[in-house]
mmCIF file of C-alpha atoms in Angstrom:
data_model
loop_
_atom_site.group_PDB
_atom_site.id
_atom_site.type_symbol
_atom_site.label_atom_id
_atom_site.label_comp_id
_atom_site.label_asym_id
_atom_site.label_seq_id
_atom_site.Cartn_x
_atom_site.Cartn_y
_atom_site.Cartn_z
ATOM 1 C CA MET A 1 0.000 0.000 0.000
ATOM 2 C CA GLU A 2 1.227 3.482 -0.832
ATOM 3 C CA ASP A 3 2.531 5.472 2.094
ATOM 4 C CA ARG A 4 0.108 8.364 2.677
ATOM 5 C CA PHE A 5 2.729 10.461 4.444
ATOM 6 C CA ASN A 6 5.669 9.907 2.123
ATOM 7 C CA LYS A 7 8.556 12.257 1.350
ATOM 8 C CA GLU A 8 6.573 14.153 -1.282
ATOM 9 C CA LYS A 9 3.632 14.689 1.064
ATOM 10 C CA SER A 10 5.956 15.843 3.836
ATOM 11 C CA LEU A 11 7.448 18.434 1.467
ATOM 12 C CA GLU A 12 3.944 19.679 0.629
ATOM 13 C CA LEU A 13 3.247 19.941 4.348
ATOM 14 C CA LYS A 14 6.462 21.905 4.890
ATOM 15 C CA GLY A 15 5.252 24.264 2.170
ATOM 16 C CA VAL A 16 2.004 24.820 4.071
ATOM 17 C CA ALA A 17 3.910 25.241 7.348
ATOM 18 C CA ILE A 18 6.221 27.894 5.897
ATOM 19 C CA ILE A 19 3.191 29.869 4.656
ATOM 20 C CA PHE A 20 1.724 29.644 8.163
ATOM 21 C CA MET A 21 5.046 30.878 9.553
ATOM 22 C CA PHE A 22 5.141 33.825 7.166
ATOM 23 C CA TRP A 23 1.637 34.842 8.206
ATOM 24 C CA LEU A 24 2.551 34.553 11.871
ATOM 25 C CA HIS A 25 5.637 36.706 11.543
ATOM 26 C CA LEU A 26 4.037 39.253 9.236
ATOM 27 C CA TYR A 27 1.046 39.973 11.476
ATOM 28 C CA GLY A 28 1.913 38.556 14.898
ATOM 29 C CA HIS A 29 4.515 41.181 15.865
ATOM 30 C CA ASP A 30 2.987 44.600 15.266
ATOM 31 C CA ASN A 31 5.608 46.197 17.528
ATOM 32 C CA LEU A 32 8.247 45.339 14.910
ATOM 33 C CA ILE A 33 6.380 47.011 12.043
ATOM 34 C CA GLN A 34 7.920 50.484 11.931
ATOM 35 C CA ASN A 35 8.449 53.659 9.888
ATOM 36 C CA GLY A 36 4.808 54.082 8.909
ATOM 37 C CA ASN A 37 4.435 50.600 7.442
ATOM 38 C CA TYR A 38 1.030 49.078 8.059
ATOM 39 C CA TYR A 39 -1.507 46.534 6.840
ATOM 40 C CA THR A 40 -5.283 46.429 6.562
ATOM 41 C CA GLU A 41 -6.834 43.553 8.493
ATOM 42 C CA LEU A 42 -9.184 41.014 6.966
ATOM 43 C CA TRP A 43 -12.875 41.561 7.534
ATOM 44 C CA GLY A 44 -14.419 40.060 10.651
ATOM 45 C CA GLY A 45 -11.181 39.487 12.536
ATOM 46 C CA GLY A 46 -9.927 37.059 9.914
ATOM 47 C CA THR A 47 -6.315 38.117 10.344
ATOM 48 C CA GLN A 48 -6.254 37.254 14.038
ATOM 49 C CA PHE A 49 -8.152 34.016 13.429
ATOM 50 C CA LEU A 50 -5.535 32.910 10.905
ATOM 51 C CA LEU A 51 -2.798 33.971 13.319
ATOM 52 C CA THR A 52 -4.094 31.459 15.843
ATOM 53 C CA LEU A 53 -4.244 28.717 13.234
ATOM 54 C CA SER A 54 -0.763 29.635 11.995
ATOM 55 C CA SER A 55 0.719 28.984 15.424
ATOM 56 C CA ILE A 56 0.845 25.320 14.401
ATOM 57 C CA CYS A 57 3.720 26.049 11.979
ATOM 58 C CA VAL A 58 6.693 25.291 14.242
ATOM 59 C CA PRO A 59 4.979 22.250 15.837
ATOM 60 C CA ILE A 60 4.591 20.811 12.327
ATOM 61 C CA PHE A 61 8.350 21.022 11.775
ATOM 62 C CA ILE A 62 9.027 19.543 15.233
ATOM 63 C CA PHE A 63 6.659 16.654 14.484
ATOM 64 C CA ILE A 64 8.317 16.009 11.117
ATOM 65 C CA ALA A 65 11.721 15.949 12.870
ATOM 66 C CA GLY A 66 10.481 13.230 15.240
ATOM 67 C CA TYR A 67 8.857 11.330 12.373
ATOM 68 C CA GLY A 68 12.079 11.587 10.393
ATOM 69 C CA PHE A 69 14.141 10.352 13.323
ATOM 70 C CA ALA A 70 11.996 7.213 13.457
ATOM 71 C CA ILE A 71 12.740 6.627 9.765
ATOM 72 C CA LYS A 72 16.494 7.120 10.029
ATOM 73 C CA GLN A 73 16.824 5.342 13.401
ATOM 74 C CA GLY A 74 19.629 2.842 13.240
ATOM 75 C CA SER A 75 21.269 4.541 10.260
ATOM 76 C CA GLU A 76 24.942 5.449 10.247
ATOM 77 C CA LYS A 77 24.249 9.193 10.203
ATOM 78 C CA SER A 78 25.918 10.562 13.310
ATOM 79 C CA LEU A 79 24.538 13.159 15.699
ATOM 80 C CA LEU A 80 27.360 15.512 14.775
ATOM 81 C CA LYS A 81 26.563 15.217 11.069
ATOM 82 C CA THR A 82 22.832 15.771 11.685
ATOM 83 C CA ILE A 83 23.333 18.883 13.798
ATOM 84 C CA GLY A 84 26.217 20.064 11.632
ATOM 85 C CA GLY A 85 23.947 20.149 8.603
ATOM 86 C CA LEU A 86 21.740 22.764 10.279
ATOM 87 C CA TYR A 87 24.644 24.811 11.606
ATOM 88 C CA LYS A 88 26.165 24.895 8.133
ATOM 89 C CA LYS A 89 23.010 26.611 6.876
ATOM 90 C CA ILE A 90 22.844 29.012 9.836
ATOM 91 C CA TRP A 91 26.443 30.120 9.500
ATOM 92 C CA LEU A 92 26.089 30.518 5.754
ATOM 93 C CA VAL A 93 23.159 32.914 6.227
ATOM 94 C CA ALA A 94 25.032 34.679 9.045
ATOM 95 C CA LEU A 95 28.055 35.135 6.779
ATOM 96 C CA PHE A 96 25.991 37.378 4.489
ATOM 97 C CA PHE A 97 23.224 38.788 6.691
ATOM 98 C CA PHE A 98 25.164 39.706 9.843
ATOM 99 C CA PRO A 99 27.600 42.055 8.046
ATOM 100 C CA LEU A 100 24.783 43.549 5.964
ATOM 101 C CA ALA A 101 22.664 44.224 9.061
ATOM 102 C CA LEU A 102 25.671 45.745 10.841
ATOM 103 C CA PHE A 103 26.412 47.955 7.835
ATOM 104 C CA LEU A 104 22.787 49.162 7.742
ATOM 105 C CA GLY A 105 22.862 49.907 11.469
ATOM 106 C CA LYS A 106 20.297 47.196 12.268
ATOM 107 C CA LEU A 107 22.602 45.411 14.729
ATOM 108 C CA ASP A 108 25.029 46.481 17.424
ATOM 109 C CA PHE A 109 28.349 44.704 17.116
ATOM 110 C CA LYS A 110 29.705 42.973 20.213
ATOM 111 C CA ILE A 111 32.106 40.082 19.772
ATOM 112 C CA THR A 112 30.594 38.050 22.627
ATOM 113 C CA GLU A 113 27.057 38.610 21.360
ATOM 114 C CA LEU A 114 28.133 37.629 17.852
ATOM 115 C CA GLY A 115 29.600 34.390 19.151
ATOM 116 C CA LEU A 116 26.509 33.591 21.204
ATOM 117 C CA ASN A 117 24.220 34.147 18.205
ATOM 118 C CA LEU A 118 26.384 31.894 16.047
ATOM 119 C CA SER A 119 26.078 29.181 18.714
ATOM 120 C CA GLY A 120 22.327 28.964 18.134
ATOM 121 C CA PHE A 121 21.618 29.241 21.858
ATOM 122 C CA TYR A 122 21.149 33.017 21.926
ATOM 123 C CA PHE A 123 18.908 34.871 19.506
ATOM 124 C CA SER A 124 19.263 38.625 19.964
ATOM 125 C CA TYR A 125 20.096 39.121 16.276
ATOM 126 C CA CYS A 126 17.168 37.064 15.004
ATOM 127 C CA GLY A 127 14.513 35.907 17.463
ATOM 128 C CA GLU A 128 13.067 33.443 14.948
ATOM 129 C CA TRP A 129 16.253 31.360 15.173
ATOM 130 C CA TRP A 130 15.190 30.082 18.603
ATOM 131 C CA PHE A 131 14.354 26.738 17.008
ATOM 132 C CA VAL A 132 18.065 25.952 16.567
ATOM 133 C CA SER A 133 18.693 25.249 20.259
ATOM 134 C CA LEU A 134 15.479 23.228 20.490
ATOM 135 C CA TYR A 135 16.420 21.101 17.469
ATOM 136 C CA VAL A 136 19.862 20.376 18.912
ATOM 137 C CA LEU A 137 18.398 19.342 22.271
ATOM 138 C CA LEU A 138 15.732 17.179 20.614
ATOM 139 C CA GLU A 139 18.337 15.331 18.556
ATOM 140 C CA VAL A 140 20.523 14.784 21.629
ATOM 141 C CA TYR A 141 17.493 13.648 23.647
ATOM 142 C CA ALA A 142 16.449 11.187 20.936
ATOM 143 C CA ARG A 143 19.956 9.681 20.797
ATOM 144 C CA VAL A 144 19.975 9.279 24.588
ATOM 145 C CA LEU A 145 16.641 7.449 24.458
ATOM 146 C CA GLU A 146 17.990 5.302 21.639
ATOM 147 C CA LYS A 147 21.210 4.392 23.434
ATOM 148 C CA THR A 148 19.374 3.494 26.656
ATOM 149 C CA LYS A 149 16.898 1.283 24.714
ATOM 150 C CA VAL A 150 13.960 3.335 26.020
ATOM 151 C CA LEU A 151 12.696 3.771 22.465
ATOM 152 C CA ASN A 152 11.922 0.062 22.359
ATOM 153 C CA ASN A 153 8.971 0.693 24.692
ATOM 154 C CA LEU A 154 6.607 3.283 23.188
ATOM 155 C CA LYS A 155 4.436 3.438 26.315
ATOM 156 C CA LEU A 156 7.476 4.266 28.427
ATOM 157 C CA VAL A 157 8.561 6.873 25.865
ATOM 158 C CA ALA A 158 5.127 8.529 26.036
ATOM 159 C CA LEU A 159 5.126 8.418 29.847
ATOM 160 C CA ILE A 160 8.557 10.042 30.131
ATOM 161 C CA SER A 161 7.560 12.671 27.585
ATOM 162 C CA GLY A 162 4.388 13.527 29.520
ATOM 163 C CA LEU A 163 6.258 13.786 32.804
ATOM 164 C CA LEU A 164 8.846 16.075 31.237
ATOM 165 C CA MET A 165 6.116 18.329 29.883
ATOM 166 C CA ILE A 166 4.516 18.564 33.329
ATOM 167 C CA ALA A 167 7.955 19.373 34.747
ATOM 168 C CA GLY A 168 8.234 22.163 32.174
ATOM 169 C CA TYR A 169 5.016 23.807 33.318
ATOM 170 C CA GLY A 170 6.110 23.321 36.902
ATOM 171 C CA MET A 171 9.311 25.140 36.018
ATOM 172 C CA LYS A 172 7.262 28.055 34.664
ATOM 173 C CA VAL A 173 5.385 28.307 37.963
ATOM 174 C CA LEU A 174 8.596 28.266 39.983
ATOM 175 C CA ILE A 175 10.552 30.490 37.574
ATOM 176 C CA PRO A 176 8.163 32.940 35.825
ATOM 177 C CA THR A 177 10.980 34.297 33.641
ATOM 178 C CA ALA A 178 11.249 30.880 31.943
ATOM 179 C CA GLU A 179 8.878 32.141 29.246
ATOM 180 C CA LYS A 180 11.126 35.095 28.448
ATOM 181 C CA ILE A 181 13.307 34.436 25.408
ATOM 182 C CA ASN A 182 17.099 34.773 25.745
ATOM 183 C CA THR A 183 17.058 33.954 29.449
ATOM 184 C CA LEU A 184 19.131 31.025 30.718
ATOM 185 C CA GLU A 185 16.041 29.125 31.835
ATOM 186 C CA TRP A 186 14.080 29.652 28.596
ATOM 187 C CA ILE A 187 15.968 26.974 26.629
ATOM 188 C CA PRO A 188 15.312 24.033 29.004
ATOM 189 C CA TYR A 189 11.727 25.219 29.550
ATOM 190 C CA THR A 190 11.042 25.306 25.812
ATOM 191 C CA PHE A 191 12.576 21.872 25.366
ATOM 192 C CA LEU A 192 10.444 20.383 28.139
ATOM 193 C CA ILE A 193 7.124 21.654 26.776
ATOM 194 C CA LYS A 194 7.896 21.095 23.073
ATOM 195 C CA GLN A 195 9.521 17.642 23.135
ATOM 196 C CA PRO A 196 6.145 15.780 23.304
ATOM 197 C CA ILE A 197 5.482 16.959 19.724
ATOM 198 C CA PHE A 198 8.762 15.381 18.594
ATOM 199 C CA ILE A 199 7.892 12.181 20.456
ATOM 200 C CA SER A 200 4.423 12.242 18.912
ATOM 201 C CA GLY A 201 6.039 12.227 15.468
ATOM 202 C CA TYR A 202 8.263 9.318 16.447
ATOM 203 C CA ILE A 203 5.357 7.259 17.826
ATOM 204 C CA CYS A 204 3.114 7.984 14.829
ATOM 205 C CA LYS A 205 5.764 6.627 12.477
ATOM 206 C CA LYS A 206 6.381 3.539 14.593
ATOM 207 C CA LEU A 207 2.640 2.807 14.727
ATOM 208 C CA ASP A 208 2.212 3.657 11.034
ATOM 209 C CA VAL A 209 -0.706 5.892 12.016
ATOM 210 C CA PHE A 210 -1.181 7.651 8.690
ATOM 211 C CA ASN A 211 -1.634 4.441 6.727
ATOM 212 C CA ARG A 212 -4.438 3.075 8.875
ATOM 213 C CA PRO A 213 -7.969 2.813 7.419
ATOM 214 C CA ALA A 214 -9.428 5.220 9.985
ATOM 215 C CA VAL A 215 -6.948 7.979 9.150
ATOM 216 C CA ALA A 216 -9.686 10.264 7.737
ATOM 217 C CA LYS A 217 -11.741 10.025 10.939
ATOM 218 C CA PHE A 218 -8.556 10.600 12.897
ATOM 219 C CA GLY A 219 -7.991 13.756 10.865
ATOM 220 C CA ILE A 220 -11.459 15.102 11.616
ATOM 221 C CA LEU A 221 -10.602 14.898 15.308
ATOM 222 C CA GLY A 222 -7.800 17.315 14.572
ATOM 223 C CA PHE A 223 -10.170 20.138 13.809
ATOM 224 C CA ILE A 224 -12.015 19.463 17.049
ATOM 225 C CA ALA A 225 -8.763 19.404 19.001
ATOM 226 C CA TRP A 226 -7.591 22.509 17.156
ATOM 227 C CA ALA A 227 -10.581 24.363 18.593
ATOM 228 C CA PHE A 228 -9.052 23.950 22.038
ATOM 229 C CA MET A 229 -6.153 26.092 20.874
ATOM 230 C CA PHE A 230 -8.517 29.051 21.177
ATOM 231 C CA SER A 231 -9.092 28.305 24.855
ATOM 232 C CA ASN A 232 -7.006 29.368 27.833
ATOM 233 C CA ILE A 233 -5.552 25.870 28.185
ATOM 234 C CA PRO A 234 -1.817 25.784 27.285
ATOM 235 C CA GLN A 235 -1.454 24.756 23.655
ATOM 236 C CA SER A 236 1.360 22.315 24.338
ATOM 237 C CA PHE A 237 -1.072 19.973 26.070
ATOM 238 C CA PHE A 238 -2.953 19.502 22.798
ATOM 239 C CA LEU A 239 -0.291 19.945 20.115
ATOM 240 C CA PRO A 240 1.049 16.353 20.314
ATOM 241 C CA ILE A 241 -2.485 15.313 19.288
ATOM 242 C CA VAL A 242 -3.496 18.286 17.153
ATOM 243 C CA VAL A 243 -0.483 18.109 14.830
ATOM 244 C CA PRO A 244 -0.855 14.431 13.793
ATOM 245 C CA CYS A 245 -4.604 14.952 13.419
ATOM 246 C CA PHE A 246 -3.979 17.914 11.144
ATOM 247 C CA ILE A 247 -1.475 15.885 9.127
ATOM 248 C CA ALA A 248 -3.909 12.969 8.904
ATOM 249 C CA ALA A 249 -6.512 15.298 7.418
ATOM 250 C CA PHE A 250 -3.880 16.858 5.125
ATOM 251 C CA CYS A 251 -2.912 13.399 3.824
ATOM 252 C CA CYS A 252 -6.515 12.838 2.723
ATOM 253 C CA VAL A 253 -6.615 16.020 0.642
ATOM 254 C CA PRO A 254 -5.608 15.494 -3.005
ATOM 255 C CA ILE A 255 -3.263 18.270 -4.136
ATOM 256 C CA THR A 256 -2.507 18.554 -7.838
ATOM 257 C CA GLY A 257 -1.391 20.957 -10.521
ATOM 258 C CA ILE A 258 0.176 24.304 -9.811
ATOM 259 C CA MET A 259 -0.700 24.159 -6.114
ATOM 260 C CA LYS A 260 1.222 20.906 -5.731
ATOM 261 C CA LYS A 261 4.216 22.297 -7.603
ATOM 262 C CA GLY A 262 4.129 25.475 -5.524
ATOM 263 C CA LEU A 263 3.993 23.664 -2.180
ATOM 264 C CA LEU A 264 6.771 21.285 -3.233
ATOM 265 C CA LEU A 265 8.939 24.235 -4.239
ATOM 266 C CA LEU A 266 8.350 25.935 -0.889
ATOM 267 C CA GLY A 267 8.891 22.688 0.987
ATOM 268 C CA LYS A 268 12.223 21.975 -0.687
ATOM 269 C CA ASN A 269 13.473 25.454 0.240
ATOM 270 C CA SER A 270 11.703 25.712 3.608
ATOM 271 C CA THR A 271 14.819 25.586 5.811
ATOM 272 C CA TYR A 272 16.482 28.567 4.175
ATOM 273 C CA MET A 273 13.141 30.386 3.927
ATOM 274 C CA TRP A 274 12.770 29.893 7.678
ATOM 275 C CA LEU A 275 16.267 31.256 8.327
ATOM 276 C CA THR A 276 15.983 34.287 6.022
ATOM 277 C CA HIS A 277 12.391 35.567 5.915
ATOM 278 C CA SER A 278 12.416 37.417 9.247
ATOM 279 C CA TRP A 279 15.539 39.321 8.202
ATOM 280 C CA LEU A 280 13.635 40.568 5.159
ATOM 281 C CA ILE A 281 10.523 41.449 7.190
ATOM 282 C CA TYR A 282 12.155 43.216 10.127
ATOM 283 C CA LYS A 283 15.528 44.480 8.888
ATOM 284 C CA PHE A 284 15.975 44.692 5.120
ATOM 285 C CA LEU A 285 12.799 44.919 3.034
ATOM 286 C CA GLN A 286 9.922 45.897 5.316
ATOM 287 C CA PRO A 287 8.795 48.913 3.215
ATOM 288 C CA VAL A 288 8.716 46.692 0.111
ATOM 289 C CA ILE A 289 6.892 43.806 1.782
ATOM 290 C CA PHE A 290 4.213 46.072 3.283
ATOM 291 C CA SER A 291 3.980 48.386 0.275
ATOM 292 C CA MET A 292 0.497 47.188 -0.759
ATOM 293 C CA HIS A 293 -0.885 47.245 2.816
ATOM 294 C CA ASP A 294 -3.042 44.198 2.064
ATOM 295 C CA VAL A 295 -2.455 41.094 4.184
ATOM 296 C CA VAL A 296 -2.681 38.643 1.286
ATOM 297 C CA ALA A 297 -0.633 40.822 -1.071
ATOM 298 C CA ASN A 298 2.045 41.287 1.613
ATOM 299 C CA LEU A 299 2.274 37.517 2.015
ATOM 300 C CA ILE A 300 2.693 37.036 -1.731
ATOM 301 C CA VAL A 301 5.398 39.721 -1.891
ATOM 302 C CA LEU A 302 7.281 38.039 0.962
ATOM 303 C CA VAL A 303 7.152 34.661 -0.760
ATOM 304 C CA ILE A 304 8.278 36.170 -4.070
ATOM 305 C CA THR A 305 11.202 38.006 -2.451
ATOM 306 C CA ASP A 306 12.316 35.300 -0.009
ATOM 307 C CA LEU A 307 12.139 32.261 -2.286
ATOM 308 C CA PRO A 308 14.947 33.457 -4.612
ATOM 309 C CA VAL A 309 17.054 34.346 -1.554
ATOM 310 C CA ALA A 310 16.552 30.859 -0.128
ATOM 311 C CA PHE A 311 17.270 29.287 -3.509
ATOM 312 C CA CYS A 312 20.543 31.226 -3.806
ATOM 313 C CA PHE A 313 21.695 30.113 -0.359
ATOM 314 C CA LYS A 314 20.789 26.506 -1.126
ATOM 315 C CA SER A 315 22.655 26.644 -4.430
ATOM 316 C CA PHE A 316 25.683 28.280 -2.803
ATOM 317 C CA GLU A 317 25.717 25.638 -0.066
ATOM 318 C CA GLY A 318 25.760 22.923 -2.707
ATOM 319 C CA LYS A 319 28.709 24.508 -4.488
ATOM 320 C CA VAL A 320 30.647 24.979 -1.225
ATOM 321 C CA SER A 321 29.990 21.364 -0.215
ATOM 322 C CA LYS A 322 31.154 20.119 -3.616
ATOM 323 C CA LEU A 323 34.285 22.274 -3.458
ATOM 324 C CA LEU A 324 35.173 20.984 0.011
ATOM 325 C CA SER A 325 34.452 17.418 -1.060
ATOM 326 C CA ASP A 326 36.753 17.760 -4.094
ATOM 327 C CA LYS A 327 39.552 19.201 -1.941
ATOM 328 C CA CYS A 328 39.195 16.388 0.591
ATOM 329 C CA SER A 329 39.378 13.870 -2.240
ATOM 330 C CA CYS A 330 42.583 15.473 -3.512
ATOM 331 C CA VAL A 331 44.154 15.337 -0.047
ATOM 332 C CA THR A 332 43.339 11.652 0.458
ATOM 333 C CA GLN A 333 44.669 10.619 -2.956
#
């Protein structure tokens, strides 16, 4: 039977997630829209409604990371190589964007702050890079569970994950500043409350959830669970369920033609689009992006401007990797 959530479908989903992320960062941080730039909201509070729905964007990527780990489990790909692949992209973007932002007066240069931002565990230059530290911790956590054989018992994995999440919310009660980004306690707090989404992805792959006959009904539950995201209950309690339900529903939707091609294109370039789009919104091209003042038009302009940037970085990375590979081959010969 054909895998409903195969590589192609996951790329389409990443395309949807990156659109959600763009919407969230375009209209979820009004304090960062400056110099007379503005947008006209959708009728009937539609902009804010879509903002709430768009908050699922990062959880989708976290879930896919857990799902992907289940696929590659037991492979020879080392932890260092996995994490190094992300850092290579981050440092490549930093190589171009940090100097440009400094030249334009958008950043204050301090050698210690520069080093901390390059580490991925401090995000004063680009707040949207907070995911780097979480990804590193999730990969380390998964390898620890793998080495200790805990992953062989899915019930135990789920129990540990739930207890860690509860510990995270307990940490917030004891240390209120845990929710404040760029504090020492924020990184472990974020890991504790987000790791159940990663584990959810791992378990769903191991149980082959998306290929079960009842997957459509399972997906419908997602929209019901999603409704709880509008309540005062912390979202992280529901996201390990909401995200797979959303994906289950997404897998049942046939996507063809230009929409399929568009989502695949966005999905293939989603990592660099994630790393670059906020620089364009908040530091480099805000007047251009908000020039039409329409929320949909602004989104389209951002996609049109960021996609070529992401494509260039991806192409440059490929050329650098090939060059280094050729030099290494020459040395070993």
